[in-house]
Coordinates of C-alpha atoms in Angstrom, one line a residue:
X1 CA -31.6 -39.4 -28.7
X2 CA -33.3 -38.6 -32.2
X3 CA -31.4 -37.5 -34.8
X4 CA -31.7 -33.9 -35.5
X5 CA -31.4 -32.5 -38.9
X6 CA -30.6 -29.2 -38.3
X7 CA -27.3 -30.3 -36.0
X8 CA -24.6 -28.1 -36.3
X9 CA -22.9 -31.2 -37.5
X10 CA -25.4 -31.8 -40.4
X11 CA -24.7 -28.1 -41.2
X12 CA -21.4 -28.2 -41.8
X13 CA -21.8 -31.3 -44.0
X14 CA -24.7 -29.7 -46.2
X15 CA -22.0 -26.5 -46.4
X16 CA -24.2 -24.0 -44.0
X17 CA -21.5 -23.6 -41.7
X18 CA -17.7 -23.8 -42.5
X19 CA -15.3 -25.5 -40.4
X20 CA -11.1 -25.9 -41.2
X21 CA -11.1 -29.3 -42.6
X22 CA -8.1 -31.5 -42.2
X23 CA -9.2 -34.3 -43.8
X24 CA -12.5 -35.7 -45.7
X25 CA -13.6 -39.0 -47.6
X26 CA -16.1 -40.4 -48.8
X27 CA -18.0 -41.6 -45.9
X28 CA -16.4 -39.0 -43.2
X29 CA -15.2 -35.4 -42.4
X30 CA -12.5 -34.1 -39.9
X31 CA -11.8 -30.5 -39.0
X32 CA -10.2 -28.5 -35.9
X33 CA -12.8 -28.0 -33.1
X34 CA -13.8 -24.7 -32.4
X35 CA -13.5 -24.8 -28.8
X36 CA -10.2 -26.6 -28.4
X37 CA -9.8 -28.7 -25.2
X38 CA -5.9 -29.4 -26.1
X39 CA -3.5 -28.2 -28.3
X40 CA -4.8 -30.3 -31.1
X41 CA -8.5 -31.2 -31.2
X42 CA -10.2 -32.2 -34.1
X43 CA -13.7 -34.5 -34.8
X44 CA -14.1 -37.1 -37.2
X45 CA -17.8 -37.3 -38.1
X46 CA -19.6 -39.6 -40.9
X47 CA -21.3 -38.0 -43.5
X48 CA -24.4 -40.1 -42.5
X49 CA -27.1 -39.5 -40.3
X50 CA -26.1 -41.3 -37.3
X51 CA -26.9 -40.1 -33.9
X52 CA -24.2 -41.8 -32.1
X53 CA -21.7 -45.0 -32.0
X54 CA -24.5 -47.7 -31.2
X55 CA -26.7 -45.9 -34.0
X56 CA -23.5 -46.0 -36.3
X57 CA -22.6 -49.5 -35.2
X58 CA -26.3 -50.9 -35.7
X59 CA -27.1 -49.1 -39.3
X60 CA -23.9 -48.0 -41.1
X61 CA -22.9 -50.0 -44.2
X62 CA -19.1 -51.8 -44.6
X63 CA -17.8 -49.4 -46.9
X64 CA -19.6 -46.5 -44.2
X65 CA -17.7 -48.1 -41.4
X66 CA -14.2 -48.4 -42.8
X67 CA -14.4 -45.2 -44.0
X68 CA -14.5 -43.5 -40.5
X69 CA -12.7 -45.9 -39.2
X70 CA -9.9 -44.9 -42.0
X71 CA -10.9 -41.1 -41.3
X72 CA -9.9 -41.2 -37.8
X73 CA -6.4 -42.8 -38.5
X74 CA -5.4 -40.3 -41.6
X75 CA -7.0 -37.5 -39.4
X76 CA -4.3 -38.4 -37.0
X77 CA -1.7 -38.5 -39.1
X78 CA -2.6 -35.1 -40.7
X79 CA -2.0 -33.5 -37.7
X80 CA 0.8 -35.4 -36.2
X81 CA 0.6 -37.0 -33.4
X82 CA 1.0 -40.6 -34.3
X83 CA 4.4 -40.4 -33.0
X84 CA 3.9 -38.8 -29.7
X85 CA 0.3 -40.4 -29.3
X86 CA -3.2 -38.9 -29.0
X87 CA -6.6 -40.2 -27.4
X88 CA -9.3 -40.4 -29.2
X89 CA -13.5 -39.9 -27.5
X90 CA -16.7 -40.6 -28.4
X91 CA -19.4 -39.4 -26.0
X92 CA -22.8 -41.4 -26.8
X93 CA -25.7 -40.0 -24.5
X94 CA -26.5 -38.0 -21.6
X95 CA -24.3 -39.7 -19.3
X96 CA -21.5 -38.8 -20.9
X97 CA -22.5 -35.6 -22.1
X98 CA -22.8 -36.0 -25.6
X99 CA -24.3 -32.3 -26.7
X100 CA -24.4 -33.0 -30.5
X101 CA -26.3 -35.4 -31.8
X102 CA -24.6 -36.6 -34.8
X103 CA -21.6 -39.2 -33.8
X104 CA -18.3 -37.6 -33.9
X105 CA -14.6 -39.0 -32.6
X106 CA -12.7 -36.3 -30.7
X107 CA -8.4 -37.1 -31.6
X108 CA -6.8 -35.1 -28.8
X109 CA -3.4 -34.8 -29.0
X110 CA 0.3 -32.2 -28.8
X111 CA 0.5 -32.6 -25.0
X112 CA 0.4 -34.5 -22.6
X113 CA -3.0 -35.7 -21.5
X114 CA -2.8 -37.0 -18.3
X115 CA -5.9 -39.6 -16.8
X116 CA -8.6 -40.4 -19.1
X117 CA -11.4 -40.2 -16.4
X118 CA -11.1 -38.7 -12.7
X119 CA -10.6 -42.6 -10.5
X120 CA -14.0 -43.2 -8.0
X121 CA -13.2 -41.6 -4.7
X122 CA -13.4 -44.8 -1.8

């Protein structure tokens, strides 16, 4: 998957598009989802142009890495549910339905979640 400039992701970090940020640094930004699969669901994206988590993991700097890394946890915080728990997501290519492509952690959290993934059927 190519990175695409024009990503609704790389809008929203060049200002195009606004989103209700919770929390930002230097090398990341987290805002509420607009199409909420829990009570609370925000992303966590770098600021770089990375297409997904082997991309990021491959290319992103130190400083880039720690930074999200950091994001994610203060993003949780922010919206409190460190206490009761949350679960973060990552979705990196077509089998797993990644529809942006611009890496970005989903923190799902407020209720409870239930099974991660559906078991095989036997």
């Amino acid at each position: 998957m190519a990175y695409d400039n024009d990503n609704i992701f790389a809008k929203i970090l060049r200002g195009e598009i606004p989103c209700d940020k919770i929390y930002e640094n230097d090398h990341a930004l987290a805002f509420r989802d607009i199409n909420p699969q829990a009570d609370i669901h925000v992303l966590v994206i770098p600021k770089g142009a990375y297409t997904n988590m082997t991309d990021f993991a491959a290319q992103a700097s130190d400083a880039e890495m720690a930074g999200f890394v950091r994001a994610v946890g203060e993003t949780a915080k922010a919206v409190g549910v460190t206490d009761d728990g949350y679960r973060i997501l990552a979705n990196n290519g077509a089998h797993a339905k990644q529809e942006v492509p611009h890496l970005h952690i989903h923190i799902f959290g407020g209720q409870p979640l239930g099974r991660m993934i559906k078991p095989p059927e036997n």
